[in-house]
XYZ file of N, CA and C in Angstrom:
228
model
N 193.156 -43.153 89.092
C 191.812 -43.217 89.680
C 191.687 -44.303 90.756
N 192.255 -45.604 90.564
C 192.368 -46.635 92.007
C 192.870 -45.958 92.955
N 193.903 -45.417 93.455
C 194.525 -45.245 93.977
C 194.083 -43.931 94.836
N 193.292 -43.265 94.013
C 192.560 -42.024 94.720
C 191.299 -42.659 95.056
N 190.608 -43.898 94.851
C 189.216 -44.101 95.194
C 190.161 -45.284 96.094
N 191.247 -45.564 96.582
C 191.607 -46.734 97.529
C 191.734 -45.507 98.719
N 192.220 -44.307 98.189
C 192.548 -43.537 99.319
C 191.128 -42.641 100.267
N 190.007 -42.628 99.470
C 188.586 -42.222 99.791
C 188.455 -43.197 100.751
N 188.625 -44.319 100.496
C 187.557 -45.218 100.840
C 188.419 -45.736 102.316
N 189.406 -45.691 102.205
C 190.577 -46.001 103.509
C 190.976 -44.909 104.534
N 190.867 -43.695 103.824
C 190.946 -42.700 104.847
C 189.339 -41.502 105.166
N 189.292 -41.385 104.022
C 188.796 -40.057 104.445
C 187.321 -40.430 104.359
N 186.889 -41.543 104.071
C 184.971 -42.080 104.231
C 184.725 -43.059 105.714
N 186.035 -43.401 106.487
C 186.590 -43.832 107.461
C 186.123 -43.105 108.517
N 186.819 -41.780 108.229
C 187.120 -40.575 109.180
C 185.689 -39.746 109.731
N 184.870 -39.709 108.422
C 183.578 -38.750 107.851
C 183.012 -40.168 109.132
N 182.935 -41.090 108.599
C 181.551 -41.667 109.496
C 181.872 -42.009 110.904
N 183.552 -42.019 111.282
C 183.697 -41.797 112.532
C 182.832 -40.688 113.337
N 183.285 -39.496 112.635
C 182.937 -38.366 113.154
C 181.530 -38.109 113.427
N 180.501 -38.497 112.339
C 179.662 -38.206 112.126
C 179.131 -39.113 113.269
N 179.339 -40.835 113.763
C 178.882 -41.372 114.718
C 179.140 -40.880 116.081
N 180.068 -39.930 116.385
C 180.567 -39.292 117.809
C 178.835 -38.462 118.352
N 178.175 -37.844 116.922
C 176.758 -37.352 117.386
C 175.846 -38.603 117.923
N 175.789 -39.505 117.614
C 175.027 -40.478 118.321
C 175.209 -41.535 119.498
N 176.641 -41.787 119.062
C 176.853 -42.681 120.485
C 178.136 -41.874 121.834
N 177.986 -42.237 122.473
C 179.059 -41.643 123.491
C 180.743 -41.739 122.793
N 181.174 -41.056 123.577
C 183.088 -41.093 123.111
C 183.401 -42.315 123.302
N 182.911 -42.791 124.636
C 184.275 -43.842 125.033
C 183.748 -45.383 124.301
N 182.667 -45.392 123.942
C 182.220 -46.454 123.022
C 182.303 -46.198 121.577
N 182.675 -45.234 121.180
C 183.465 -44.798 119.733
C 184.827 -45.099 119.676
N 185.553 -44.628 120.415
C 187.029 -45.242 121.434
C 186.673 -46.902 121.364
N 186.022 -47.421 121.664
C 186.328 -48.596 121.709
C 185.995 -49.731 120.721
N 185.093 -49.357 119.334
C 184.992 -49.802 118.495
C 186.267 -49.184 117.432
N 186.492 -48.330 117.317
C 188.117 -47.992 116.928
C 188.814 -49.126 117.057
N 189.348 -49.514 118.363
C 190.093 -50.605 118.521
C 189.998 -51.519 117.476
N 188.647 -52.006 117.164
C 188.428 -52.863 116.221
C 189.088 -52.845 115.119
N 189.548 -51.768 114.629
C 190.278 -51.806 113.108
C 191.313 -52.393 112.862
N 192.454 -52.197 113.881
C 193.544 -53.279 113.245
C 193.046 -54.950 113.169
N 192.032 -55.564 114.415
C 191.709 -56.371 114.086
C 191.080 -56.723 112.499
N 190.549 -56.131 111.767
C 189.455 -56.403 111.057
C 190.511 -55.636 109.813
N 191.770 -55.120 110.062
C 192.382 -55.241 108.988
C 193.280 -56.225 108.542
N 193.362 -56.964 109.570
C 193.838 -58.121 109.448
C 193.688 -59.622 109.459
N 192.456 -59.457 109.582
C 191.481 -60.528 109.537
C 190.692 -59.970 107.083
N 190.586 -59.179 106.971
C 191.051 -58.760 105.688
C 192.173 -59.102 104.965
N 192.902 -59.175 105.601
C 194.350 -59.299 104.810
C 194.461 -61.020 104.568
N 194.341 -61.417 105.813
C 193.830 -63.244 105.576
C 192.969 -63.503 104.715
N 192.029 -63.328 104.495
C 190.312 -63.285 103.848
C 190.911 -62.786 102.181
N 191.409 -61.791 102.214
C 191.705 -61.136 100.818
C 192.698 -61.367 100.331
N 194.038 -61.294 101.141
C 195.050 -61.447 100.503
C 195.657 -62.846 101.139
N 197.044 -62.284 101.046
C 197.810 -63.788 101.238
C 198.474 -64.016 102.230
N 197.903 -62.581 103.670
C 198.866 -63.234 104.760
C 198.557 -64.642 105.374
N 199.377 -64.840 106.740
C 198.960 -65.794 107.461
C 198.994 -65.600 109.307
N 198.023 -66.140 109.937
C 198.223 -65.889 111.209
C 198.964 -66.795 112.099
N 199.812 -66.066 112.916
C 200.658 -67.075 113.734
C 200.053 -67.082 115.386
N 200.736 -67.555 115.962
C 200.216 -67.783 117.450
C 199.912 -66.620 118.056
N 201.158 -65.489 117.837
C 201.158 -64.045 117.970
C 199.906 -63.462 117.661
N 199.756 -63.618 116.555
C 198.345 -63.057 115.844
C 196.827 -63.623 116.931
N 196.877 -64.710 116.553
C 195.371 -64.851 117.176
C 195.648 -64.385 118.724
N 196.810 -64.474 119.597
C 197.088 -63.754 120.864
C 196.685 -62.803 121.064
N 197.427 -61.318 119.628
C 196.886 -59.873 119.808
C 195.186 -59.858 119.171
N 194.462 -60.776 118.455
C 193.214 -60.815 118.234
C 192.561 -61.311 119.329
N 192.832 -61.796 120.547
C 192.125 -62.184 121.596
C 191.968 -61.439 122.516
N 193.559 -60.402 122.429
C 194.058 -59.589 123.372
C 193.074 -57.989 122.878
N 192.638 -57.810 121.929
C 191.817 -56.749 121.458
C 190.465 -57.171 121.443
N 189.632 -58.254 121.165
C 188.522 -58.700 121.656
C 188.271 -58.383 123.047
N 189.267 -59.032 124.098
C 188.617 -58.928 125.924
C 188.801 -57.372 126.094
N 190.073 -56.733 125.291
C 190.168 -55.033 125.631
C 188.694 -54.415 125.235
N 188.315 -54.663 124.104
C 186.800 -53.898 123.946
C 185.504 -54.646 124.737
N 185.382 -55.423 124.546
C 184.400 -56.166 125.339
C 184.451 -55.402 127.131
N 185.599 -55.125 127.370
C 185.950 -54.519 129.032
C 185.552 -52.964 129.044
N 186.106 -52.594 127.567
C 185.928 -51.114 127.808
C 184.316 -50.764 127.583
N 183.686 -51.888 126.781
C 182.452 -51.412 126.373
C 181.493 -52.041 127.744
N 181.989 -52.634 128.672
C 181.273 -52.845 129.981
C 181.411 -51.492 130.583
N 182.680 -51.297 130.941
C 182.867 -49.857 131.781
C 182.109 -48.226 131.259
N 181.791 -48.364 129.976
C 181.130 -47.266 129.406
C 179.360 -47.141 129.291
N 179.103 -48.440 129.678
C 177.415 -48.382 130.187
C 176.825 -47.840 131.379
């Protein structure tokens, strides 16, 4: 039962409210909050578990912050 309610909740309740938000906001600002997920799965993984961030890390977390912040200018 974990393992099927880890898999609801990670894939397929993920997917449902993606989809379901494509009716309200435009594509390319759906596209660009996407991006957000590896951030915020790994900013989770710090927070919850036991990784750690290296220079690399906060680099590609800075480097995905200015990418959405740019794309969500160009889509207004």
């Amino acid at each position: 039962p974990f393992m099927i309610g880890i898999g609801i909740f990670t894939v397929t309740l993920p997917y449902f409210l993606y989809t379901l938000a494509l009716k309200y906001i435009p594509v390319g600002t759906a596209a660009a909050l996407g991006i957000i997920e590896p951030l915020m799965a790994t900013l989770f993984g710090v927070c919850l578990g036991t990784d750690h961030l290296y220079l690399s890390s906060y680099c590609g977390i800075a480097l995905i912050l200015i990418s959405v912040f740019l794309l969500s200018k160009n889509t207004e």
